[in-house]
Coordinates of N, CA and C in Angstrom, one line a residue:
X1 N 97.4 68.9 150.7 CA 97.3 70.3 150.8 C 98.6 71.0 150.1
X2 N 98.3 71.9 149.3 CA 99.4 72.5 148.5 C 100.2 73.5 149.4
X3 N 101.6 73.3 149.4 CA 102.5 74.1 150.2 C 102.5 75.6 149.6
X4 N 102.5 76.5 150.5 CA 102.6 77.9 150.1 C 104.1 78.3 150.1
X5 N 104.7 78.6 149.0 CA 106.1 79.0 149.0 C 106.4 80.2 149.8
X6 N 107.5 80.2 150.6 CA 107.8 81.3 151.4 C 108.5 82.4 150.6
X7 N 109.1 82.0 149.5 CA 109.8 83.0 148.6 C 109.3 82.8 147.2
X8 N 108.8 83.8 146.6 CA 108.3 83.7 145.2 C 109.4 83.3 144.2
X9 N 109.0 82.6 143.1 CA 110.0 82.1 142.2 C 110.9 83.2 141.6
X10 N 110.2 84.4 141.3 CA 111.0 85.5 140.7 C 112.0 86.0 141.7
X11 N 111.6 86.1 143.0 CA 112.6 86.6 144.0 C 113.7 85.6 144.2
X12 N 113.4 84.3 144.1 CA 114.5 83.3 144.2 C 115.5 83.4 143.1
X13 N 115.0 83.6 141.8 CA 115.9 83.8 140.7 C 116.7 85.0 140.8
X14 N 116.1 86.1 141.2 CA 116.8 87.4 141.4 C 117.9 87.2 142.4
X15 N 117.6 86.5 143.5 CA 118.6 86.3 144.6 C 119.8 85.5 144.1
X16 N 119.5 84.5 143.2 CA 120.6 83.7 142.7 C 121.5 84.5 141.8
X17 N 120.8 85.3 140.9 CA 121.6 86.1 140.0 C 122.5 87.2 140.7
X18 N 121.9 87.8 141.8 CA 122.7 88.7 142.5 C 123.8 88.1 143.2
X19 N 123.6 86.9 143.8 CA 124.7 86.1 144.5 C 125.8 85.8 143.5
X20 N 125.4 85.3 142.3 CA 126.4 84.9 141.3 C 127.2 86.2 140.9
X21 N 126.5 87.3 140.7 CA 127.1 88.5 140.3 C 128.1 89.0 141.3
X22 N 127.7 88.9 142.6 CA 128.6 89.3 143.7 C 129.8 88.5 143.8
X23 N 129.7 87.2 143.6 CA 130.8 86.3 143.6 C 131.8 86.6 142.4
X24 N 131.2 86.8 141.2 CA 132.0 87.1 140.1 C 132.8 88.4 140.3
X25 N 132.1 89.4 140.9 CA 132.7 90.7 141.1 C 133.9 90.5 142.1
X26 N 133.7 89.7 143.1 CA 134.7 89.4 144.1 C 135.9 88.8 143.4
X27 N 135.7 87.8 142.6 CA 136.8 87.0 141.9 C 137.5 88.0 141.0
X28 N 136.8 88.8 140.2 CA 137.5 89.8 139.3 C 138.4 90.8 140.1
X29 N 137.8 91.2 141.3 CA 138.5 92.2 142.1 C 139.8 91.6 142.6
X30 N 139.7 90.4 143.2 CA 140.9 89.7 143.7 C 141.9 89.4 142.6
X31 N 141.5 89.1 141.4 CA 142.4 88.8 140.4 C 143.2 90.0 140.0
X32 N 142.6 91.2 140.1 CA 143.3 92.5 139.7 C 144.3 92.8 140.8
X33 N 144.1 92.3 142.1 CA 145.0 92.7 143.2 C 146.3 91.9 143.1
X34 N 146.3 90.8 142.4 CA 147.5 90.0 142.3 C 148.1 89.6 143.7
X35 N 147.3 89.1 144.6 CA 147.7 88.8 146.0 C 148.7 87.7 146.0
X36 N 149.7 87.9 146.9 CA 150.8 86.9 147.1 C 150.4 86.0 148.3
X37 N 149.6 85.0 148.1 CA 149.1 84.2 149.3 C 150.2 83.4 149.9
X38 N 151.2 83.0 149.0 CA 152.3 82.1 149.6 C 153.1 82.9 150.6
X39 N 153.4 84.2 150.3 CA 154.1 85.0 151.3 C 153.3 85.2 152.5
X40 N 152.0 85.5 152.3 CA 151.1 85.8 153.4 C 151.0 84.6 154.4
X41 N 150.9 83.3 153.8 CA 150.9 82.2 154.7 C 152.2 81.9 155.4
X42 N 153.3 82.2 154.7 CA 154.6 82.0 155.4 C 154.8 83.0 156.5
X43 N 154.3 84.2 156.3 CA 154.4 85.2 157.4 C 153.4 84.9 158.5
X44 N 152.2 84.4 158.1 CA 151.2 84.1 159.1 C 151.6 83.1 160.2
X45 N 152.5 82.2 159.7 CA 153.0 81.2 160.7 C 153.9 81.9 161.8
X46 N 154.4 83.1 161.5 CA 155.2 83.8 162.4 C 154.4 84.8 163.3
X47 N 153.1 84.8 163.1 CA 152.3 85.8 163.7 C 152.3 85.6 165.3
X48 N 152.4 84.4 165.7 CA 152.4 84.1 167.1 C 153.6 84.8 167.8
X49 N 154.7 84.7 167.1 CA 156.0 85.4 167.7 C 155.8 86.9 167.7
X50 N 155.2 87.5 166.7 CA 155.0 88.9 166.7 C 154.0 89.3 167.8
X51 N 152.9 88.6 168.0 CA 152.0 88.9 169.1 C 152.7 88.9 170.4
X52 N 153.6 88.0 170.6 CA 154.3 87.9 171.9 C 155.1 89.3 172.1
X53 N 155.6 89.8 171.1 CA 156.3 91.1 171.2 C 155.4 92.2 171.6
X54 N 154.1 92.2 171.1 CA 153.1 93.2 171.4 C 152.6 93.1 172.8
X55 N 152.8 92.0 173.5 CA 152.3 91.8 174.9 C 153.1 92.6 175.9
X56 N 154.3 93.1 175.5 CA 155.1 93.9 176.4 C 154.7 95.3 176.2
X57 N 154.6 96.0 177.4 CA 154.2 97.4 177.4 C 155.3 98.3 177.9
X58 N 155.7 99.2 177.0 CA 156.8 100.1 177.4 C 156.3 101.5 177.7
X59 N 156.1 101.8 179.0 CA 155.6 103.1 179.3 C 156.7 104.0 179.9
X60 N 157.9 103.8 179.5 CA 159.0 104.6 180.0 C 159.0 106.0 179.6
X61 N 158.3 106.3 178.4 CA 158.3 107.6 177.9 C 156.9 108.2 178.1
X62 N 156.4 108.0 179.3 CA 155.0 108.4 179.6 C 154.7 109.9 179.4
X63 N 155.7 110.8 179.8 CA 155.5 112.2 179.7 C 155.4 112.7 178.3
X64 N 156.2 112.2 177.4 CA 156.2 112.6 176.0 C 154.9 112.1 175.3
X65 N 154.5 110.9 175.6 CA 153.3 110.3 175.0 C 152.1 111.2 175.4
X66 N 151.9 111.5 176.7 CA 150.8 112.3 177.1 C 150.9 113.8 176.6
X67 N 152.1 114.3 176.5 CA 152.3 115.6 175.9 C 151.8 115.7 174.5
X68 N 152.2 114.6 173.7 CA 151.8 114.6 172.3 C 150.3 114.3 172.1
X69 N 149.8 113.5 173.1 CA 148.3 113.3 173.1 C 147.6 114.6 173.3
X70 N 148.1 115.4 174.2 CA 147.5 116.7 174.5 C 147.5 117.6 173.3
X71 N 148.7 117.5 172.6 CA 148.8 118.3 171.3 C 147.8 117.9 170.3
X72 N 147.6 116.6 170.2 CA 146.5 116.1 169.2 C 145.1 116.6 169.6
X73 N 144.8 116.5 170.9 CA 143.5 116.9 171.3 C 143.3 118.4 171.1
X74 N 144.4 119.2 171.3 CA 144.4 120.6 171.2 C 144.1 121.0 169.7
X75 N 144.8 120.2 168.8 CA 144.5 120.5 167.4 C 143.1 120.2 167.0
X76 N 142.5 119.1 167.6 CA 141.2 118.7 167.3 C 140.2 119.8 167.8
X77 N 140.4 120.3 169.0 CA 139.5 121.4 169.5 C 139.7 122.7 168.7
X78 N 140.9 123.1 168.4 CA 141.1 124.3 167.7 C 140.5 124.3 166.3
X79 N 140.7 123.2 165.6 CA 140.1 123.1 164.3 C 138.6 123.0 164.3
X80 N 138.1 122.4 165.4 CA 136.6 122.4 165.6 C 136.0 123.8 165.8
X81 N 136.6 124.5 166.7 CA 136.1 125.9 167.0 C 136.2 126.8 165.8
X82 N 137.4 126.8 165.2 CA 137.5 127.7 164.0 C 136.6 127.2 162.9
X83 N 136.5 125.9 162.7 CA 135.7 125.4 161.6 C 134.2 125.7 161.9
X84 N 133.8 125.6 163.2 CA 132.4 125.9 163.5 C 132.0 127.4 163.3
X85 N 132.9 128.3 163.6 CA 132.7 129.7 163.3 C 132.5 130.0 161.8
X86 N 133.4 129.4 161.0 CA 133.4 129.6 159.6 C 132.1 128.9 159.0
X87 N 131.8 127.8 159.5 CA 130.6 127.0 159.1 C 129.3 127.8 159.4
X88 N 129.2 128.4 160.5 CA 128.0 129.1 160.9 C 127.8 130.3 159.9
X89 N 128.9 131.0 159.6 CA 128.7 132.1 158.7 C 128.3 131.6 157.3
X90 N 129.0 130.6 156.8 CA 128.7 130.0 155.5 C 127.3 129.5 155.5
X91 N 126.8 128.8 156.6 CA 125.5 128.3 156.6 C 124.4 129.4 156.5
X92 N 124.6 130.5 157.2 CA 123.7 131.6 157.2 C 123.6 132.2 155.8
X93 N 124.7 132.2 155.1 CA 124.7 132.7 153.7 C 124.3 131.7 152.7
X94 N 124.4 130.4 153.1 CA 124.1 129.4 152.1 C 122.7 128.7 152.2
X95 N 122.0 128.9 153.3 CA 120.7 128.3 153.5 C 119.7 129.0 152.5
X96 N 118.9 128.2 151.8 CA 118.0 128.8 150.8 C 117.0 129.7 151.4
X97 N 116.5 129.4 152.6 CA 115.4 130.2 153.2 C 115.8 131.5 153.8
X98 N 117.1 131.8 154.0 CA 117.6 133.0 154.6 C 118.7 133.7 153.8
X99 N 119.2 133.0 152.8 CA 120.4 133.5 152.1 C 120.0 134.9 151.4
X100 N 120.9 135.9 151.7 CA 120.6 137.3 151.1 C 120.7 137.3 149.6
X101 N 121.5 136.4 149.0 CA 121.7 136.3 147.5 C 121.4 134.9 147.1
X102 N 120.4 134.6 146.3 CA 120.1 133.2 145.9 C 121.3 132.5 145.2
X103 N 122.1 133.2 144.4 CA 123.2 132.4 143.7 C 124.3 132.1 144.7
X104 N 124.4 132.8 145.8 CA 125.4 132.5 146.8 C 125.1 131.2 147.5
X105 N 123.9 130.8 147.7 CA 123.5 129.6 148.2 C 124.1 128.4 147.4
X106 N 123.8 128.5 146.1 CA 124.3 127.5 145.1 C 125.8 127.4 145.1
X107 N 126.5 128.5 145.2 CA 128.0 128.5 145.2 C 128.5 127.9 146.4
X108 N 128.0 128.2 147.6 CA 128.5 127.7 148.8 C 128.2 126.2 148.9
X109 N 127.0 125.7 148.5 CA 126.7 124.3 148.5 C 127.6 123.5 147.6
X110 N 127.9 124.1 146.4 CA 128.8 123.5 145.5 C 130.2 123.3 146.0
X111 N 130.7 124.4 146.6 CA 132.1 124.3 147.2 C 132.2 123.3 148.3
X112 N 131.1 123.3 149.2 CA 131.1 122.3 150.3 C 131.1 120.9 149.7
X113 N 130.4 120.6 148.6 CA 130.4 119.3 148.0 C 131.8 118.9 147.6
X114 N 132.5 119.8 147.0 CA 133.9 119.5 146.6 C 134.8 119.2 147.8
X115 N 134.6 120.0 148.8 CA 135.5 119.8 150.1 C 135.2 118.5 150.7
X116 N 133.9 118.1 150.8 CA 133.6 116.8 151.4 C 134.0 115.6 150.5
X117 N 134.1 115.9 149.2 CA 134.5 114.8 148.3 C 136.0 114.4 148.4
X118 N 136.8 115.3 149.0 CA 138.2 115.0 149.1 C 138.5 114.6 150.5
X119 N 139.1 113.4 150.7 CA 139.4 112.9 152.1 C 140.3 113.8 152.9
X120 N 140.1 113.7 154.2 CA 140.9 114.5 155.1 C 142.4 114.3 154.9
X121 N 142.8 113.1 154.7 CA 144.2 112.8 154.5 C 144.8 113.6 153.3
X122 N 144.0 113.7 152.2 CA 144.5 114.4 151.1 C 144.7 115.9 151.4
X123 N 143.7 116.5 152.2 CA 143.8 117.9 152.6 C 145.0 118.1 153.4
X124 N 145.3 117.3 154.4 CA 146.5 117.5 155.2 C 147.8 117.3 154.5
X125 N 147.8 116.4 153.5 CA 149.0 116.2 152.7 C 149.3 117.5 151.8
X126 N 148.2 118.1 151.3 CA 148.4 119.3 150.5 C 148.8 120.5 151.4
X127 N 148.2 120.5 152.6 CA 148.6 121.6 153.5 C 150.1 121.5 154.0
X128 N 150.4 120.2 154.3 CA 151.8 119.9 154.7 C 152.8 120.3 153.6
X129 N 152.4 120.0 152.4 CA 153.3 120.3 151.2 C 153.4 121.8 151.1
X130 N 152.4 122.6 151.5 CA 152.4 124.0 151.3 C 153.0 124.8 152.5
X131 N 152.7 124.3 153.7 CA 153.1 125.0 154.9 C 154.2 124.3 155.7
X132 N 154.5 123.1 155.3 CA 155.5 122.3 156.0 C 154.9 121.5 157.2
X133 N 155.7 120.7 157.9 CA 155.2 119.9 158.9 C 154.9 120.7 160.2
X134 N 154.0 120.2 161.0 CA 153.7 120.9 162.3 C 152.2 121.0 162.6
X135 N 151.9 121.6 163.8 CA 150.6 121.7 164.3 C 149.7 122.6 163.4
X136 N 150.3 123.7 162.9 CA 149.5 124.6 162.1 C 148.9 123.9 160.8
X137 N 149.8 123.1 160.2 CA 149.3 122.3 159.1 C 148.2 121.3 159.5
X138 N 148.3 120.8 160.7 CA 147.3 119.8 161.2 C 145.9 120.6 161.4
X139 N 146.0 121.8 162.0 CA 144.8 122.5 162.3 C 144.1 122.9 161.0
X140 N 144.9 123.5 160.1 CA 144.3 124.0 158.8 C 143.8 122.8 158.0
X141 N 144.6 121.7 158.0 CA 144.1 120.5 157.2 C 142.8 119.9 157.7
X142 N 142.6 119.9 159.1 CA 141.4 119.4 159.6 C 140.2 120.4 159.5
X143 N 140.5 121.6 159.3 CA 139.5 122.6 159.2 C 138.6 122.4 157.9
X144 N 139.3 121.9 156.8 CA 138.6 121.7 155.6 C 137.4 120.6 155.8
X145 N 137.7 119.4 156.2 CA 136.6 118.5 156.4 C 135.6 118.9 157.5
X146 N 136.1 119.6 158.5 CA 135.2 120.1 159.5 C 134.2 121.1 159.0
X147 N 134.7 122.1 158.2 CA 133.9 123.1 157.6 C 132.9 122.4 156.6
X148 N 133.4 121.4 155.8 CA 132.6 120.7 154.9 C 131.4 120.0 155.5
X149 N 131.7 119.4 156.7 CA 130.7 118.6 157.4 C 129.7 119.5 158.1
X150 N 130.2 120.5 158.9 CA 129.4 121.3 159.7 C 128.5 122.3 158.8
X151 N 129.1 122.8 157.7 CA 128.3 123.7 156.9 C 127.1 123.0 156.3
X152 N 127.3 121.8 155.8 CA 126.2 121.1 155.2 C 125.1 120.8 156.3
X153 N 125.6 120.4 157.5 CA 124.7 120.0 158.6 C 123.9 121.3 159.1
X154 N 124.7 122.4 159.3 CA 124.0 123.6 159.7 C 123.0 124.1 158.7
X155 N 123.3 124.0 157.4 CA 122.4 124.5 156.4 C 121.1 123.7 156.4
X156 N 121.2 122.3 156.6 CA 120.1 121.5 156.6 C 119.2 121.8 157.8
X157 N 119.8 122.2 159.0 CA 119.0 122.6 160.2 C 118.3 123.9 159.9
X158 N 119.0 124.9 159.3 CA 118.4 126.2 159.1 C 117.2 126.1 158.1
X159 N 117.4 125.2 157.1 CA 116.4 125.1 156.1 C 115.1 124.4 156.6
X160 N 115.3 123.7 157.8 CA 114.1 123.1 158.4 C 113.3 124.0 159.3
X161 N 113.8 125.2 159.5 CA 113.1 126.2 160.3 C 111.8 126.5 159.6
X162 N 110.6 126.5 160.3 CA 109.3 126.8 159.6 C 109.3 128.1 158.9
X163 N 108.7 128.1 157.7 CA 108.7 129.4 156.9 C 107.9 130.5 157.7
X164 N 106.9 130.0 158.5 CA 106.1 131.0 159.3 C 107.0 131.8 160.2
X165 N 108.0 131.2 160.8 CA 108.9 131.9 161.7 C 109.6 133.0 160.9
X166 N 110.1 132.7 159.7 CA 110.9 133.7 158.9 C 110.0 134.8 158.4
X167 N 108.8 134.4 158.0 CA 107.8 135.4 157.5 C 107.4 136.3 158.6
X168 N 107.2 135.8 159.8 CA 106.8 136.6 160.9 C 107.9 137.7 161.3
X169 N 109.2 137.2 161.3 CA 110.3 138.1 161.6 C 110.4 139.2 160.5
X170 N 110.2 138.8 159.2 CA 110.3 139.8 158.2 C 109.2 140.8 158.2
X171 N 108.0 140.3 158.6 CA 106.8 141.2 158.7 C 107.0 142.3 159.8
X172 N 107.8 142.0 160.8 CA 108.0 142.9 161.9 C 109.1 144.0 161.5
X173 N 109.7 143.8 160.3 CA 110.8 144.7 159.9 C 112.1 144.3 160.3
X174 N 112.3 143.1 160.8 CA 113.7 142.7 161.2 C 114.6 142.6 160.1
X175 N 115.8 143.0 160.3 CA 116.9 142.9 159.2 C 117.5 141.5 159.3
X176 N 118.4 141.3 158.4 CA 119.0 139.9 158.2 C 119.7 139.4 159.5
X177 N 120.4 140.3 160.2 CA 121.1 139.9 161.4 C 120.1 139.6 162.5
X178 N 119.0 140.4 162.6 CA 118.0 140.2 163.7 C 117.2 138.9 163.4
X179 N 117.0 138.6 162.1 CA 116.4 137.4 161.7 C 117.1 136.2 162.2
X180 N 118.5 136.2 162.0 CA 119.3 135.1 162.5 C 119.3 135.0 164.0
X181 N 119.5 136.2 164.6 CA 119.6 136.2 166.1 C 118.3 135.8 166.8
X182 N 117.2 136.4 166.4 CA 115.9 136.2 167.1 C 115.0 135.1 166.5
X183 N 115.2 134.8 165.2 CA 114.3 133.8 164.6 C 115.0 132.4 164.3
X184 N 116.3 132.5 163.9 CA 116.9 131.2 163.5 C 117.6 130.5 164.7
X185 N 118.4 131.2 165.4 CA 119.3 130.6 166.4 C 118.4 129.9 167.5
X186 N 117.3 130.5 168.0 CA 116.5 129.7 169.0 C 116.0 128.4 168.5
X187 N 115.8 128.3 167.2 CA 115.2 127.1 166.6 C 116.3 126.0 166.2
X188 N 117.5 126.5 166.0 CA 118.5 125.5 165.6 C 119.6 125.3 166.6
X189 N 119.6 126.0 167.7 CA 120.8 125.8 168.6 C 121.0 124.4 169.1
X190 N 119.9 123.7 169.4 CA 120.0 122.3 169.9 C 120.6 121.4 168.8
X191 N 120.1 121.5 167.6 CA 120.6 120.7 166.5 C 122.1 121.0 166.2
X192 N 122.4 122.3 166.3 CA 123.8 122.7 166.1 C 124.7 122.1 167.1
X193 N 124.3 122.1 168.4 CA 125.1 121.4 169.4 C 125.3 119.9 169.2
X194 N 124.2 119.3 168.6 CA 124.3 117.9 168.3 C 125.3 117.6 167.2
X195 N 125.3 118.5 166.2 CA 126.3 118.3 165.1 C 127.7 118.5 165.6
X196 N 127.9 119.5 166.5 CA 129.2 119.7 167.1 C 129.7 118.6 167.9
X197 N 128.8 118.0 168.7 CA 129.1 116.8 169.5 C 129.6 115.6 168.7
X198 N 128.9 115.5 167.6 CA 129.3 114.4 166.7 C 130.6 114.6 166.0
X199 N 130.8 115.9 165.6 CA 132.1 116.2 164.9 C 133.3 116.2 165.8
X200 N 133.1 116.5 167.1 CA 134.3 116.5 168.0 C 135.0 115.1 168.0
X201 N 134.1 114.1 168.0 CA 134.7 112.7 168.0 C 135.5 112.4 166.7
X202 N 135.0 112.9 165.6 CA 135.7 112.7 164.3 C 137.0 113.5 164.3
X203 N 137.0 114.7 164.8 CA 138.2 115.5 164.8 C 139.3 114.9 165.7
X204 N 138.9 114.3 166.8 CA 139.9 113.7 167.7 C 140.5 112.5 167.0
X205 N 139.7 111.7 166.3 CA 140.2 110.5 165.6 C 141.1 111.0 164.4
X206 N 140.7 112.0 163.7 CA 141.5 112.5 162.6 C 142.8 113.1 163.1
X207 N 142.8 113.8 164.2 CA 144.0 114.5 164.7 C 145.1 113.4 165.1
X208 N 144.6 112.3 165.5 CA 145.6 111.2 165.9 C 146.1 110.5 164.6
X209 N 145.3 110.3 163.7 CA 145.7 109.6 162.4 C 146.5 110.5 161.6
X210 N 146.2 111.8 161.5 CA 146.9 112.7 160.7 C 148.3 113.0 161.2
X211 N 148.5 112.8 162.5 CA 149.8 113.0 163.0 C 150.8 112.0 162.4
X212 N 150.3 110.9 161.8 CA 151.2 109.9 161.2 C 151.7 110.4 159.8
X213 N 151.2 111.5 159.3 CA 151.7 112.0 158.0 C 152.3 113.4 158.2
X214 N 152.7 113.7 159.5 CA 153.6 114.9 159.7 C 152.9 116.0 160.3
X215 N 151.6 115.9 160.8 CA 150.9 117.0 161.4 C 151.3 117.2 162.9
X216 N 152.1 116.3 163.5 CA 152.4 116.3 164.9 C 151.4 115.6 165.7
X217 N 151.8 115.5 167.0 CA 150.9 114.8 168.0 C 151.2 113.4 168.2
X218 N 150.4 112.6 168.8 CA 150.7 111.2 169.2 C 150.8 110.3 168.0
X219 N 150.2 110.7 166.9 CA 150.3 109.9 165.6 C 151.8 109.9 165.2
X220 N 152.5 111.0 165.4 CA 153.9 111.0 165.0 C 154.7 110.0 165.8
X221 N 154.4 110.0 167.1 CA 155.2 109.0 168.0 C 154.9 107.6 167.6
X222 N 153.6 107.3 167.2 CA 153.3 106.0 166.8 C 154.0 105.6 165.5
X223 N 154.1 106.5 164.6 CA 154.8 106.3 163.3 C 156.3 105.9 163.6
X224 N 156.9 106.7 164.5 CA 158.3 106.5 164.8 C 158.5 105.1 165.5
X225 N 157.6 104.8 166.4 CA 157.7 103.5 167.1 C 157.5 102.3 166.1
X226 N 156.6 102.5 165.1 CA 156.4 101.4 164.1 C 157.6 101.3 163.2
X227 N 158.2 102.4 162.8 CA 159.4 102.3 161.9 C 160.6 101.8 162.6
X228 N 160.7 101.9 163.9 CA 161.8 101.3 164.6 C 161.5 99.9 165.3
X229 N 160.3 99.4 165.0 CA 159.9 98.1 165.5 C 160.0 98.0 167.0
X230 N 159.6 99.1 167.6 CA 159.6 99.2 169.1 C 158.2 98.7 169.6
X231 N 158.1 97.4 169.7 CA 156.8 96.8 170.0 C 156.1 97.3 171.3
X232 N 157.0 97.3 172.3 CA 156.5 97.7 173.6 C 155.9 99.1 173.6
X233 N 156.5 100.0 172.9 CA 156.1 101.4 172.8 C 154.8 101.5 171.9
X234 N 154.8 100.7 170.9 CA 153.6 100.7 170.0 C 152.4 100.3 170.8
X235 N 152.5 99.2 171.6 CA 151.4 98.7 172.4 C 150.9 99.8 173.4
X236 N 151.9 100.5 174.0 CA 151.5 101.5 175.0 C 150.7 102.6 174.3
X237 N 151.3 103.1 173.2 CA 150.6 104.2 172.5 C 149.2 103.8 172.0
X238 N 149.1 102.6 171.5 CA 147.8 102.1 171.0 C 146.8 102.1 172.1
X239 N 147.2 101.6 173.3 CA 146.4 101.6 174.5 C 145.9 103.0 174.9
X240 N 146.9 103.9 174.8 CA 146.5 105.3 175.2 C 145.5 105.9 174.2
X241 N 145.7 105.6 172.9 CA 144.8 106.1 171.9 C 143.4 105.5 172.1
X242 N 143.4 104.1 172.3 CA 142.1 103.5 172.6 C 141.4 104.0 173.8
X243 N 142.1 104.3 174.9 CA 141.5 104.8 176.1 C 141.0 106.2 175.8
X244 N 141.7 107.0 175.0 CA 141.3 108.4 174.7 C 140.0 108.4 173.9
X245 N 140.0 107.5 172.9 CA 138.8 107.5 172.0 C 137.6 107.0 172.8
X246 N 137.8 106.0 173.7 CA 136.7 105.5 174.5 C 136.2 106.6 175.4
X247 N 137.1 107.4 176.0 CA 136.6 108.5 176.9 C 135.9 109.6 176.1
X248 N 136.4 109.9 174.9 CA 135.7 110.9 174.0 C 134.3 110.4 173.6
X249 N 134.2 109.1 173.3 CA 132.9 108.6 172.9 C 131.9 108.6 174.1
X250 N 132.4 108.3 175.3 CA 131.5 108.4 176.4 C 131.1 109.8 176.7
X251 N 132.0 110.7 176.5 CA 131.7 112.2 176.7 C 130.7 112.6 175.7
X252 N 130.9 112.3 174.5 CA 130.0 112.7 173.4 C 128.6 112.1 173.7
X253 N 128.5 110.9 174.1 CA 127.2 110.2 174.3 C 126.5 110.9 175.4
X254 N 127.2 111.2 176.5 CA 126.6 111.9 177.6 C 126.2 113.3 177.2
X255 N 127.0 114.0 176.5 CA 126.7 115.4 176.0 C 125.5 115.4 175.2
X256 N 125.3 114.4 174.3 CA 124.1 114.4 173.4 C 122.9 114.1 174.2
X257 N 123.0 113.3 175.2 CA 121.8 113.0 176.1 C 121.4 114.3 176.9
X258 N 122.5 115.0 177.3 CA 122.2 116.2 178.1 C 121.6 117.3 177.2
X259 N 122.0 117.3 175.9 CA 121.4 118.3 175.0 C 119.9 118.0 174.7

């Protein structure tokens, strides 16, 4: 009895070529990196000693750590609220099905694509260079990726509203504001809350990491602890950040289920 091959010959050849190509790509990439494996192996032998340092927890500066954590969370919330307001206005102007000016939709979508293409870290570095270090730079820096993400998400939700709803509102003589208030918002409010719940988690994570480049908050404390090799304090700050992110994730999960 002739065996039936589980994989066709052409598929097997294609898989082999893809595997060889991936291996060659990996080898070429590593060769460009010029990795110093000898130094890595010599340092790796000392990793046990470094891990012992991290097992010590220094919570002596508890008040300052939680104060800076609160500052990070405040920046995340402030940038989210301001970004959501701006995003809602831009989404109403940029959604194809309700935009008052057709060319405005293309302009807004193009600008949002540019904003999303630039990483949050680059935005905050440019804002810090312009406004100096501090919380204001952090809030404005995080507003760019927040607006880029929420505007795109809000526009997609608005454009999914059935055309019959919009046509019905227009046939009753409703103006643009009444169309948004009575026709659009009731249909998109749930998806808008979902987008906000997802974004709040991202903003909290970014507010912590952006503090390491001068935006203030608990990220700044972590940078100082790392630069001074204060292992006990590093461990404590990392545990606080981990606990915070876990709590935020649990909150977002419950909020999304409630929505």
